[in-house]
Coordinates of C-alpha atoms in Angstrom, one line a residue:
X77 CA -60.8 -18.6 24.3
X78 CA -57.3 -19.5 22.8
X79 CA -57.5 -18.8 19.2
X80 CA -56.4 -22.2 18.0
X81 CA -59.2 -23.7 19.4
X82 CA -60.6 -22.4 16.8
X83 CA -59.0 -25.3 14.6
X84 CA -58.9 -27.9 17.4
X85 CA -61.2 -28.0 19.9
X86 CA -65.1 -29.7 19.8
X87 CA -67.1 -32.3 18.0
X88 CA -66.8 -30.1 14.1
X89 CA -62.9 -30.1 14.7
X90 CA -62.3 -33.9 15.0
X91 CA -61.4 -33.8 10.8
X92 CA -58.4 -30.9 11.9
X93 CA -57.3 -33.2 14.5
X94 CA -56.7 -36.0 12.2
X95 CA -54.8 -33.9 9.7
X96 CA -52.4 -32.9 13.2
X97 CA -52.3 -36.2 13.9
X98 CA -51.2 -37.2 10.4
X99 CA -48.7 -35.0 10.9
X100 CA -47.6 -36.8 14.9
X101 CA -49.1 -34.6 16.8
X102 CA -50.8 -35.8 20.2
X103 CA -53.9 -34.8 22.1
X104 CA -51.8 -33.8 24.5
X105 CA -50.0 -31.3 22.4
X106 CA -53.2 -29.7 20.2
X107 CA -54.7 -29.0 23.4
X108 CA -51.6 -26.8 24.6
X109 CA -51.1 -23.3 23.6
X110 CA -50.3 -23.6 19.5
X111 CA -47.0 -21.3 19.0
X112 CA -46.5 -20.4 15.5
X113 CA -42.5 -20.1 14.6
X114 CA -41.9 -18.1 11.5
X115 CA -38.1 -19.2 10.5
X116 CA -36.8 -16.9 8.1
X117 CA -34.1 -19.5 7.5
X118 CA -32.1 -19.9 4.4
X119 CA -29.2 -20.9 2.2
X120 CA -28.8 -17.6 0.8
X121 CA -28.0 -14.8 3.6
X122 CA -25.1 -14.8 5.9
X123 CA -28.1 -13.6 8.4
X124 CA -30.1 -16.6 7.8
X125 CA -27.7 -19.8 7.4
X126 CA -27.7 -20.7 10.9
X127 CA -31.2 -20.1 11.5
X128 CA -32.2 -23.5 11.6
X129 CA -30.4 -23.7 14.9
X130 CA -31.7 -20.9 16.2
X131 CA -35.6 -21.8 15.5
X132 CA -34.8 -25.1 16.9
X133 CA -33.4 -23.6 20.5
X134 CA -37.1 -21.7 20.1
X135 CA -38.8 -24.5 19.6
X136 CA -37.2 -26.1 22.6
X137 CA -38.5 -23.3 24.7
X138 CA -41.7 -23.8 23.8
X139 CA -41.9 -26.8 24.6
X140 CA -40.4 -26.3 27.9
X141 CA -42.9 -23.2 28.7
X142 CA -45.9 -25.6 28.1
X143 CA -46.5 -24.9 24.5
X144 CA -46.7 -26.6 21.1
X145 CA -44.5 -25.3 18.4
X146 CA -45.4 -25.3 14.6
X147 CA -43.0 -24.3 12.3
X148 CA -43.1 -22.3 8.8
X149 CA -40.9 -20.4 6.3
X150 CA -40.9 -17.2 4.7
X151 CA -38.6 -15.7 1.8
X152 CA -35.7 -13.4 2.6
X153 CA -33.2 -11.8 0.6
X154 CA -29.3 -10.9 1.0
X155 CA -29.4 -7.0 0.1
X156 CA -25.6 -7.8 -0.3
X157 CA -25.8 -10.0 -3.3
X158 CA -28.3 -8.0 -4.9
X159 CA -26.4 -5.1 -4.4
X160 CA -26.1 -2.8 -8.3
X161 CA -28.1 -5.2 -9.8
X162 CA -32.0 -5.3 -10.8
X163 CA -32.0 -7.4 -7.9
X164 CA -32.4 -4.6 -5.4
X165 CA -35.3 -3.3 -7.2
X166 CA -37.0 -6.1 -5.2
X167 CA -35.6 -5.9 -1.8
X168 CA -37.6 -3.4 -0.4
X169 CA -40.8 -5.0 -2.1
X170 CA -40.0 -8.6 0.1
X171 CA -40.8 -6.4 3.3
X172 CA -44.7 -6.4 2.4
X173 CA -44.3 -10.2 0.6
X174 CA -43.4 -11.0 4.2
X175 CA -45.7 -9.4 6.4
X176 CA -48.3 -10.5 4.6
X177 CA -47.5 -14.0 4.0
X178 CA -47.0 -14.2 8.0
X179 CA -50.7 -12.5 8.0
X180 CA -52.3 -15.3 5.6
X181 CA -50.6 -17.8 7.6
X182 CA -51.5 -17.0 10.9
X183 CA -55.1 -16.3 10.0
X184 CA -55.4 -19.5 7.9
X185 CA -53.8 -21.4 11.1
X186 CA -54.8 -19.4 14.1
X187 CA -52.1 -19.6 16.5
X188 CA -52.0 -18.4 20.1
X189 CA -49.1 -16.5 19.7
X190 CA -45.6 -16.1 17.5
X191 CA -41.9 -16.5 17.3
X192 CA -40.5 -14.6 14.8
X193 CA -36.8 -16.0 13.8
X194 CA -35.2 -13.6 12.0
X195 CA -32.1 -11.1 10.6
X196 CA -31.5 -8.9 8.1
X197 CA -32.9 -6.0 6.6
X198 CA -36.4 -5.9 5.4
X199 CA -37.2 -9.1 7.4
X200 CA -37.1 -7.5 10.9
X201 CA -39.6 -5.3 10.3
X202 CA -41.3 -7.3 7.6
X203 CA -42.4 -9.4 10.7
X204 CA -42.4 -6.3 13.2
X205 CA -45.3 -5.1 10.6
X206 CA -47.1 -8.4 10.9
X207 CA -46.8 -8.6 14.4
X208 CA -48.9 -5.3 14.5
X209 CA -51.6 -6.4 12.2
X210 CA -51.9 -9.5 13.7
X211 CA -52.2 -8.0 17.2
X212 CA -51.8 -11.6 18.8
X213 CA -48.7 -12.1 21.8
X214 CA -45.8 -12.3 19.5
X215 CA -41.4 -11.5 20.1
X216 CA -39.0 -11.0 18.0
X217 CA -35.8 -13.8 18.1
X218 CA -32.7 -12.1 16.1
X219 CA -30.0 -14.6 14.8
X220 CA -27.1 -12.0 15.5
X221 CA -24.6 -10.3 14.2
X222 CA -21.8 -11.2 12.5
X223 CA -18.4 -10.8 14.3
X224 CA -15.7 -8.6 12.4
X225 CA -13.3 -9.7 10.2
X226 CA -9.2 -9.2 10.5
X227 CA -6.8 -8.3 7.7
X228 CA -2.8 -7.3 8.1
X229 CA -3.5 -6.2 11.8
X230 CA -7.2 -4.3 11.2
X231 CA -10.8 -5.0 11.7
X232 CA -13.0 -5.2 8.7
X233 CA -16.2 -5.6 7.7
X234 CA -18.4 -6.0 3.8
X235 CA -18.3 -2.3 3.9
X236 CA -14.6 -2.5 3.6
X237 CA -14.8 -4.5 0.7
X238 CA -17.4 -2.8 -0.8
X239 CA -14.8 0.6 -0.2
X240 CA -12.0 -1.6 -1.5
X241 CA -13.7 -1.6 -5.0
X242 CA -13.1 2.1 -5.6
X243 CA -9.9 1.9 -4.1
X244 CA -8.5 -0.6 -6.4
X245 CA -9.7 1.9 -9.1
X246 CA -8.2 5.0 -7.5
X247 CA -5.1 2.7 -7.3
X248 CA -4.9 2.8 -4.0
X249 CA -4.7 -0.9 -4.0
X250 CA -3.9 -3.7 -5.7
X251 CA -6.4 -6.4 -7.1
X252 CA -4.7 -9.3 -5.4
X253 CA -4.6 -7.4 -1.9
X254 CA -8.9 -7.0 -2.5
X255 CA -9.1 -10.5 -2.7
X256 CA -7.0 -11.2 0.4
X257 CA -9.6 -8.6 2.1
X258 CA -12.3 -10.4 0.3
X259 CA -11.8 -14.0 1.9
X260 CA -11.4 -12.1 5.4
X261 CA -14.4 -9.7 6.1
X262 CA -17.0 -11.8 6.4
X263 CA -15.6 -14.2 8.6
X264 CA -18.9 -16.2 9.3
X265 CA -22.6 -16.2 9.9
X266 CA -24.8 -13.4 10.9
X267 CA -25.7 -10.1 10.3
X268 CA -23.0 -8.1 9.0
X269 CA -21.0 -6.6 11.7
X270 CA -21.8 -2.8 11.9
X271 CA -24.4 -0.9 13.0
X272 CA -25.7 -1.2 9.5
X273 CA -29.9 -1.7 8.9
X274 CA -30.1 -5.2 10.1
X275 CA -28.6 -4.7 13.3
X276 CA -30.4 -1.4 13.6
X277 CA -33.5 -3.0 13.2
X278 CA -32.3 -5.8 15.5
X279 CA -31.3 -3.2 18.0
X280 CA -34.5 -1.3 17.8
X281 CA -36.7 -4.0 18.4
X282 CA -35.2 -4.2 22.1
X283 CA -36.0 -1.0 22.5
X284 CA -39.6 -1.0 21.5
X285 CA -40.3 -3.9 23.6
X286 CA -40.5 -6.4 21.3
X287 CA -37.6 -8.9 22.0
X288 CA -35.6 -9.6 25.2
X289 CA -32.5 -8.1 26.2
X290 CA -29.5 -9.0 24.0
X291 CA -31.5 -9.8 20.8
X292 CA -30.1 -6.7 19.1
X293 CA -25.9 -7.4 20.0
X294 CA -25.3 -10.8 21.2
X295 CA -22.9 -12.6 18.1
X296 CA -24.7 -14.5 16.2
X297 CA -21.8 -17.6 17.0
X298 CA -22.0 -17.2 20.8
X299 CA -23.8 -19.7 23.1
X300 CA -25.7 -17.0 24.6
X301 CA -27.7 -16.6 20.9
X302 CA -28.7 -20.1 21.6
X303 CA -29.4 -19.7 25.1
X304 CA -31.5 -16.5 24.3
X305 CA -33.6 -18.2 21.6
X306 CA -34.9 -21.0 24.2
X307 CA -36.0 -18.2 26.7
X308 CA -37.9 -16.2 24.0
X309 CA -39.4 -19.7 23.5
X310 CA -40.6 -20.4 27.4
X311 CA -41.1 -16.3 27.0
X312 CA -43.8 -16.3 24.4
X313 CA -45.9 -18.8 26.4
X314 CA -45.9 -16.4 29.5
X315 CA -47.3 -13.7 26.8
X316 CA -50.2 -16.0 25.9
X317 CA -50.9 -16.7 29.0
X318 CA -51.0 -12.9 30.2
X319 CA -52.7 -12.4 26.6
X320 CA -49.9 -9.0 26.3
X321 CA -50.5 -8.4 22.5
X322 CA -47.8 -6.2 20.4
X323 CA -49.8 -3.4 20.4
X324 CA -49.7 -3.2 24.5
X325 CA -45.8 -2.6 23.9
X326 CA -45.6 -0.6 20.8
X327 CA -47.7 2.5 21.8
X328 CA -46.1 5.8 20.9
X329 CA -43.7 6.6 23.5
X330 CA -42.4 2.7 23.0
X331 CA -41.6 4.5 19.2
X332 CA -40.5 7.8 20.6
X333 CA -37.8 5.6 22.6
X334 CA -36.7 3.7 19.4
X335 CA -36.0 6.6 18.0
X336 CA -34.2 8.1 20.6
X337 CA -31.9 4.9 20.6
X338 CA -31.9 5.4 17.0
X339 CA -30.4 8.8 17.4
X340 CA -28.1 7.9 20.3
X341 CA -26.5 4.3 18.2
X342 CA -26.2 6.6 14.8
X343 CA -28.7 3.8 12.9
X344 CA -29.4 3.3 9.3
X345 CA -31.2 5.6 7.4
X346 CA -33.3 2.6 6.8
X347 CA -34.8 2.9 9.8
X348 CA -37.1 5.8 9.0
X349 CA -38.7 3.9 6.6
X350 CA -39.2 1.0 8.9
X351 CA -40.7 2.4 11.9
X352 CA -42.9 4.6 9.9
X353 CA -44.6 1.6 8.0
X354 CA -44.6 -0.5 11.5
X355 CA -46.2 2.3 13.7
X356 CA -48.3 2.6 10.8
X357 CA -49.8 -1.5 11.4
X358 CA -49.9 -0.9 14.8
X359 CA -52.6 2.2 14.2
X360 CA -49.9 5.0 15.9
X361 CA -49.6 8.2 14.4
X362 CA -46.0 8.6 13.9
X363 CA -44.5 11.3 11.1
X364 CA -40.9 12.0 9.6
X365 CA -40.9 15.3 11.4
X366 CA -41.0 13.4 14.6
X367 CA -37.4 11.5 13.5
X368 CA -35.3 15.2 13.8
X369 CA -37.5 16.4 16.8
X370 CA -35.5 13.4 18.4
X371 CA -32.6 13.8 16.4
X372 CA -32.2 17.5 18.2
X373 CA -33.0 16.1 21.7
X374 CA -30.4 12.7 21.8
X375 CA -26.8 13.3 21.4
X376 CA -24.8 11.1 19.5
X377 CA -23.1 8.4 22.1
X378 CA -22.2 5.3 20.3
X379 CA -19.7 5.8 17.3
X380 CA -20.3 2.3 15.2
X381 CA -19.1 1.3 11.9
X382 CA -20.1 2.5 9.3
X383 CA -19.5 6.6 10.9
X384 CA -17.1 5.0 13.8
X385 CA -14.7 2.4 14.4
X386 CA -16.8 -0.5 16.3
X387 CA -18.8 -3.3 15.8
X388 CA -21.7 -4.8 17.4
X389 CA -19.3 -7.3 19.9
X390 CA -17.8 -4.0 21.1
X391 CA -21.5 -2.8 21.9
X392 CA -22.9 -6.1 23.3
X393 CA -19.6 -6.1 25.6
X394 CA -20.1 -3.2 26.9
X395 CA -23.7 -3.9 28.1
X396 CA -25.5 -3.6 24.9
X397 CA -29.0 -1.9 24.4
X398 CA -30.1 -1.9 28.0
X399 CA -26.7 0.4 28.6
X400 CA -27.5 2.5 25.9
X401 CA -31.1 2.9 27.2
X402 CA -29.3 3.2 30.6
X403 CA -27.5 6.3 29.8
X404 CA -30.2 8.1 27.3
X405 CA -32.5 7.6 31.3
X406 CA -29.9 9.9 32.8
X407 CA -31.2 12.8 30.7
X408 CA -34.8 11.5 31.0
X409 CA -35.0 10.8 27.4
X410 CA -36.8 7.7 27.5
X411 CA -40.5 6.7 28.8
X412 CA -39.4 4.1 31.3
X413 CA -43.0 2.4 32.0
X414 CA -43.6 1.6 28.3
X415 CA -44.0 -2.8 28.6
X416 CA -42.0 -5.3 27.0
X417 CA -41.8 -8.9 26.2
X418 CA -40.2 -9.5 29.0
X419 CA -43.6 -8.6 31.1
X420 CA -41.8 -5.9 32.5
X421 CA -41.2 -2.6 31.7
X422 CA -38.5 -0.6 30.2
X423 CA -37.2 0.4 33.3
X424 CA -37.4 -2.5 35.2
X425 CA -35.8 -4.2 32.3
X426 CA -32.3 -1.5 32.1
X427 CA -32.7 -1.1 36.3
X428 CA -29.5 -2.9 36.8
X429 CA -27.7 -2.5 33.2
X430 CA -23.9 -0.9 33.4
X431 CA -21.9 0.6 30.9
X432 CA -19.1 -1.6 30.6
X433 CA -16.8 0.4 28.1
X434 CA -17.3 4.1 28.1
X435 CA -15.0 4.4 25.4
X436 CA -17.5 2.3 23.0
X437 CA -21.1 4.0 25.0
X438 CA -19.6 7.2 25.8
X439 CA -21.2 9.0 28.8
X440 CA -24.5 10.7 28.5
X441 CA -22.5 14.3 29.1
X442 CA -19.5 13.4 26.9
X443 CA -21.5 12.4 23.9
X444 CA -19.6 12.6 20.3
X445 CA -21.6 14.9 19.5
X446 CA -24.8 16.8 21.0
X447 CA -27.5 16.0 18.3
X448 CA -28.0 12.3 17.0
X449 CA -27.0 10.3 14.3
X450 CA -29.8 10.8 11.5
X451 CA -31.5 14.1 10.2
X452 CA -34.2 14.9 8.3
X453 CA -33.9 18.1 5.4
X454 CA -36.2 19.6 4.0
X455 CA -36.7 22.1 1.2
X456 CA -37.3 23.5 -2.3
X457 CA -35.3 19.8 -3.4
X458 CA -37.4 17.9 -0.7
X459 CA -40.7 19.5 0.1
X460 CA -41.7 16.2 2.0
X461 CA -38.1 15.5 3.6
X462 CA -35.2 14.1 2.6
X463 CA -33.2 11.6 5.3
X464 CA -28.9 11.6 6.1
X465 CA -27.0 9.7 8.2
X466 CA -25.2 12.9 9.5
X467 CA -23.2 10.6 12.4
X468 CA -21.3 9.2 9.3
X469 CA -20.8 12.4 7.6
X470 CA -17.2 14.3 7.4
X471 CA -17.3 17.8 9.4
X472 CA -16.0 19.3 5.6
X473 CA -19.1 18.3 4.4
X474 CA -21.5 19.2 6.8
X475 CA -22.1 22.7 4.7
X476 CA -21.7 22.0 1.2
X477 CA -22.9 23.3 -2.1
X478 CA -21.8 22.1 -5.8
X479 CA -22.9 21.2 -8.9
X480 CA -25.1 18.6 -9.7
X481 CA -24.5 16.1 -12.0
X482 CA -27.4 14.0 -13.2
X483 CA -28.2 10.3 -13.8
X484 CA -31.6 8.9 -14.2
X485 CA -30.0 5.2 -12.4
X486 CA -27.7 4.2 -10.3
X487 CA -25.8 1.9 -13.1
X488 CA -24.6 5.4 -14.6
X489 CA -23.9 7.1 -12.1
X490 CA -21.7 4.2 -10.7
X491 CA -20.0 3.5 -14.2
X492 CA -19.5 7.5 -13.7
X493 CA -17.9 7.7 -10.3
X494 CA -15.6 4.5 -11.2
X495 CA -14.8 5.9 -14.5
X496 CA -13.1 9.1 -12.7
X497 CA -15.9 12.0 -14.6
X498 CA -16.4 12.8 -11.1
X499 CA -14.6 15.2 -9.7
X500 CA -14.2 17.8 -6.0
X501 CA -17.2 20.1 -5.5
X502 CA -20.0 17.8 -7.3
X503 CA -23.0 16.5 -6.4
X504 CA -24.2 13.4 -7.6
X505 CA -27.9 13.1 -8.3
X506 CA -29.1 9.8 -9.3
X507 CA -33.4 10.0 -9.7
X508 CA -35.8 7.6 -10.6
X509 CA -34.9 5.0 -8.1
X510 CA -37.9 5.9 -5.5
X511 CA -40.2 3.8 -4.7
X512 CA -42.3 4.3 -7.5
X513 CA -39.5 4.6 -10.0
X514 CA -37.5 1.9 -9.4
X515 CA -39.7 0.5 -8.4
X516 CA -38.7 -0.7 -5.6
X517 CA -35.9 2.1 -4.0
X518 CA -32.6 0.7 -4.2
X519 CA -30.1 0.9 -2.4
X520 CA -26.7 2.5 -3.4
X521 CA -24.1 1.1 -1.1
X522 CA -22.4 0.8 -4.6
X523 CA -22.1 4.3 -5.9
X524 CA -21.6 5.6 -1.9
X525 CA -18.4 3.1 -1.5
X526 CA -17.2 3.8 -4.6
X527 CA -16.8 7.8 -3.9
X528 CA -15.3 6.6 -0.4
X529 CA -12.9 4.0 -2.4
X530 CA -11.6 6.7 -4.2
X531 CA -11.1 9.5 -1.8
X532 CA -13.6 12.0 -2.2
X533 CA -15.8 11.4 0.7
X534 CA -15.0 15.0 1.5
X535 CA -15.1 16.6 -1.4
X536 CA -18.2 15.2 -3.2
X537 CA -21.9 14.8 -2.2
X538 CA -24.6 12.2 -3.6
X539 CA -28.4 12.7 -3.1
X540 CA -31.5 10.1 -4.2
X541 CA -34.8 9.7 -3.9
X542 CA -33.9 5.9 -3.7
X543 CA -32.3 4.8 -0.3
X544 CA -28.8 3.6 0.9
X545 CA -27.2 0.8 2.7
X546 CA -27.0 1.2 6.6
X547 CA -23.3 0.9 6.0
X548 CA -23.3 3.8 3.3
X549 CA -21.1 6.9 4.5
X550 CA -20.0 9.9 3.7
X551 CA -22.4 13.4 2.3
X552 CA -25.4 10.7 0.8
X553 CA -28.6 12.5 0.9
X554 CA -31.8 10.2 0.3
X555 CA -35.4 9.5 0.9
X556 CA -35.9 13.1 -1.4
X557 CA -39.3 13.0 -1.5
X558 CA -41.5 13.8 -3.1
X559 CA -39.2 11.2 -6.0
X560 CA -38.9 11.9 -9.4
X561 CA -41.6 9.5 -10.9
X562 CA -44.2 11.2 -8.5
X563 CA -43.3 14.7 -10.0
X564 CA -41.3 16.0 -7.6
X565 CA -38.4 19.0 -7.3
X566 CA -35.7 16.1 -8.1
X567 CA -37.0 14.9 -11.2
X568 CA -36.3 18.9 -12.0
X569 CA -32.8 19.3 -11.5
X570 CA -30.7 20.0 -14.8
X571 CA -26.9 19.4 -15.1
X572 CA -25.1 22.2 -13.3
X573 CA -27.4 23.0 -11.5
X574 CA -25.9 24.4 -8.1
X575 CA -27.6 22.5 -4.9
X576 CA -26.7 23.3 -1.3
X577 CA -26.1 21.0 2.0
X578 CA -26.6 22.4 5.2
X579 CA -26.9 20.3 7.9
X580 CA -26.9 22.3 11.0
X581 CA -30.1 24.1 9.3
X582 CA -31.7 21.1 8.3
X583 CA -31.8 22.5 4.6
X584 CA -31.6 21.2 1.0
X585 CA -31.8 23.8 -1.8
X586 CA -32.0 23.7 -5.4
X587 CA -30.7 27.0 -6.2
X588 CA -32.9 28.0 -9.2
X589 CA -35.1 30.5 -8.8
X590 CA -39.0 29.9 -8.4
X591 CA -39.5 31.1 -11.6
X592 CA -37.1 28.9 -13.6
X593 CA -38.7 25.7 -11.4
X594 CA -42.2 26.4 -12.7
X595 CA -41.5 26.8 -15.8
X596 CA -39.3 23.3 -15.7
X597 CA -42.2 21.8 -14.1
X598 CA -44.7 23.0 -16.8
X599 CA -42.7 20.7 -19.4
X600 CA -41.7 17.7 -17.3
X601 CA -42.8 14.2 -18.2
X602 CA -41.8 11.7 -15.7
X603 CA -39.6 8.5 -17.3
X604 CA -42.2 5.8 -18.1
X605 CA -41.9 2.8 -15.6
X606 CA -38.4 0.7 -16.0
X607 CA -40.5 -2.8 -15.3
X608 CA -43.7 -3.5 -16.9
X609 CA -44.3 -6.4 -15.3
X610 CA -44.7 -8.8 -12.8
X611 CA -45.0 -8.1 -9.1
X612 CA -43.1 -5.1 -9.3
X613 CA -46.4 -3.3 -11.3
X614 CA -48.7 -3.9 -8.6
X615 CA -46.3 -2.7 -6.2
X616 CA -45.6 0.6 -7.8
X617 CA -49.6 1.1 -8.3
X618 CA -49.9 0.9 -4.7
X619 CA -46.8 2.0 -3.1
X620 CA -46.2 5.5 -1.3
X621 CA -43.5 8.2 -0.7
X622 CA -40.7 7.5 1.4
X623 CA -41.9 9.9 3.6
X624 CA -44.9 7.8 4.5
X625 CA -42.6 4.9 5.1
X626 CA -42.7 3.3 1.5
X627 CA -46.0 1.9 2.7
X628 CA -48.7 0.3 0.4
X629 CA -51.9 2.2 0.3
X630 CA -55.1 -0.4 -1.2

């Protein structure tokens, strides 16, 4: 039986069919398949603005595949705007608002199956999550990315204002040439134009099987967005009807090939913590060790901002995700059976994709480099792992060691780094921004820009046990786990301390000796929480290490 006949069918039920039909609903539609569409539409996110639109082209397709759409919201927030502020504290703690606000709803209202509408960072897998505990036919809609910006003759992107902050305070440009670049690189609406963590997500939820073709690259302006959300629409009907749940598509090799598109694209750092906490909902055993396996196996092949010099249209132009998958195949690095949305499997989906543009997908043999974009260290600093985007990473820095220099928040270190005290060989350590000591684990696209702004990308190195932006850059080291307000090897670090960064080895090493650590641990008191209130407690209570995926643990 359906699920919402549950709520509509029999002689108990005629009460919930007067409060439908208060609403104008029909017989004829309450006794169709009931499609819940979760629009993650707003007035705040570049993402999100046009989202209306794109849950109305759903809704179309619904209707067309035989269905009855319902429509609800849920809350998302612009990790831009709440960029270096107490704002971010909060942005990794909407993920679990999200999933289980989608939960209550579609237990409260039990729908057949579910449209997720979404962009943007901890939205996409906010819903991913719920689609796994839910475990009732659901796809993923994207509303697209944002196409680049142009200024004097270039292509730009947020990042390049973000960049442009530090580089007006290196004086390597002028405060009225920022705001010219300003009012230029974000020249509509979408997700913001590199291959930074919503389009990774976006991109990765192709590749598990859990949106059609062209959700994770197709510009969020185009037609073919619009087109693409109708489809999903007539789609999820077909999945009701062949009652394919999520967890039928995201078993462990549909992971093992998101990471190994991870790898391959050069994705946000993000997305460790993302698929963790959603293979986690959908009861697979996944671990961070799992992430460099991959990251040893994949080469490199796509070079997107922020490590490269392309945006998403270059990628969806030159076949998109299905030519990525396409070429990883060659090398048989990809489970080609795993199901999809689309009813069909992987392989049947990518059997007559083409790389259109080897220039932007390079050739499976003429990667840009042999191992992939993200790597997990580990060592006496990171016991549990630590997580670097080593695609964006200069070669100078790929081997580093210098000293530390220690902030307990991000606000310092920034006011620091803008304030020229640091200088070539350091390493920046900011602590207490996990996510227990945030709470929350900020991002630091602030701090990250601001060393790239002022031209010492290759000269200085930052590590964290908070997180970064999918369109940081540069020697930034984060996910240190076990963090500072847990007790671990971070919270130890003293100023001058000398760490090393070796890439190639997969290593992360305070160089203190064992006995000078212990007897540092034997006297350290973590910093008592920075908010004692509010939603942000609970979630610090419950919340665990990055490398579990920042999940919450009742």
């Amino acid at each position: 039986m359906k699920r919402s006949r549950k709520m509509v069918e029999g002689l108990e039920k005629a009460p919930h069919r007067s409060l439908f039909k208060a609403m104008g609903y029909i017989d004829e539609e309450l006794q169709r398949p009931i499609i819940g569409v979760v629009n993650a539409g707003n007035e705040l996110i570049p993402g999100h603005i046009h989202l209306d639109r794109i849950t109305e082209a759903v809704k179309a397709g619904v209707r067309m595949g035989g269905g009855t759409p319902m429509e609800f919201r849920v809350i998302g927030m612009c990790d831009g705007t709440a960029m270096h502020h107490e704002g971010m504290k909060y942005s990794l703690m909407s993920r679990e608002i999200i999933a289980d606000s989608i939960e209550v709803m579609a237990m409260g209202q039990p729908f057949d199956g579910l449209v997720l509408v979404t962009n943007c960072d901890k939205i996409i897998p906010g819903m991913l999550m719920a689609a796994m505990r839910l475990n009732i036919p659901s796809i993923i809609v994207s509303g697209g990315p944002m196409l680049a910006g142009e200024w004097r003759g270039q292509a730009v992107d947020l990042i390049s204002v973000f960049e442009g902050v530090g580089a007006v305070k290196a004086g390597k440009m002028t405060e009225e040439e920022l705001a010219e670049l300003e009012n230029v690189a974000c020249p509509g609406c979408g997700s913001c134009a590199g291959m930074f963590t919503a389009n990774s997500m976006n991109c990765l939820s192709e590749a598990i099987g859990m949106a059609l073709p062209g959700n994770g690259t197709i510009p969020a302006v185009s037609a073919a967005r619009v087109r693409l959300a109708k489809k999903a629409g007539m789609q999820i009907v077909k999945l009701v009807e062949s009652n394919i749940k999520p967890r039928d598509i995201a078993t462990l090799n549909s992971f093992m090939n998101a990471i190994a598109v991870d790898m391959a694209l050069g994705c946000s750092t993000n997305t460790v913590l993302h698929l963790l906490a959603i293979a986690k909902e959908a009861e697979v055993e996944l671990s961070l060790k799992v992430f460099d396996e991959m990251s040893r196996k994949v080469p490199h092949i796509c070079s997107l901002r922020p490590g490269g010099p392309h945006f998403l249209q270059d990628l969806n132009q030159a076949g998109g995700i299905p030519a990525v998958m396409k070429e990883l195949s060659k090398k048989e690095l990809l489970t080609l059976n795993c199901l999809t949305v689309t009813g069909q499997t992987i392989g049947e989906n990518i059997a007559q994709a083409q790389n259109k543009d080897e220039t932007v997908i390079r050739p499976i043999d003429n990667p840009y480099e042999p191992e992939g974009g993200l790597a997990i260290l580990y060592g006496n600093l990171a016991p549990e792992g630590a997580v670097i985007k080593q695609s964006a990473v200069n070669k100078e820095m790929k081997q580093f060691s210098g000293r530390a220099r220690v902030f307990e928040s991000e606000e310092d270190a920034t006011k620091a780094i803008l304030g020229g005290e640091i200088k070539p060989g350091d390493v920046v350590v900011i602590r207490y921004e996990g996510p227990k000591g945030g709470p929350g684990m900020r991002e630091m696209l602030t701090p990250t820009s601001a060393i790239v702004g002022m031209g010492l990308d290759k000269e200085v190195a930052l590590i964290t046990d908070g997180r970064f932006s999918g369109g940081t850059r540069g020697a930034a080291i984060g996910h240190v786990s076990p963090e500072a307000a847990a007790g671990g090897p971070i919270g130890l670090i003293k100023e001058g301390d000398i760490i090393e960064i070796n890439l190639p080895e997969r290593r992360l090493e305070l160089k203190v000796s064992e006995e000078e650590l212990n007897q540092r641990r034997a006297s350290f008191k973590p910093l008592p929480p920075k908010i004692t209130k509010g939603y942000a407690v609970k979630y610090a209570k419950m919340v665990s290490s990055a490398s579990e995926g920042a999940i919450l643990k009742y």
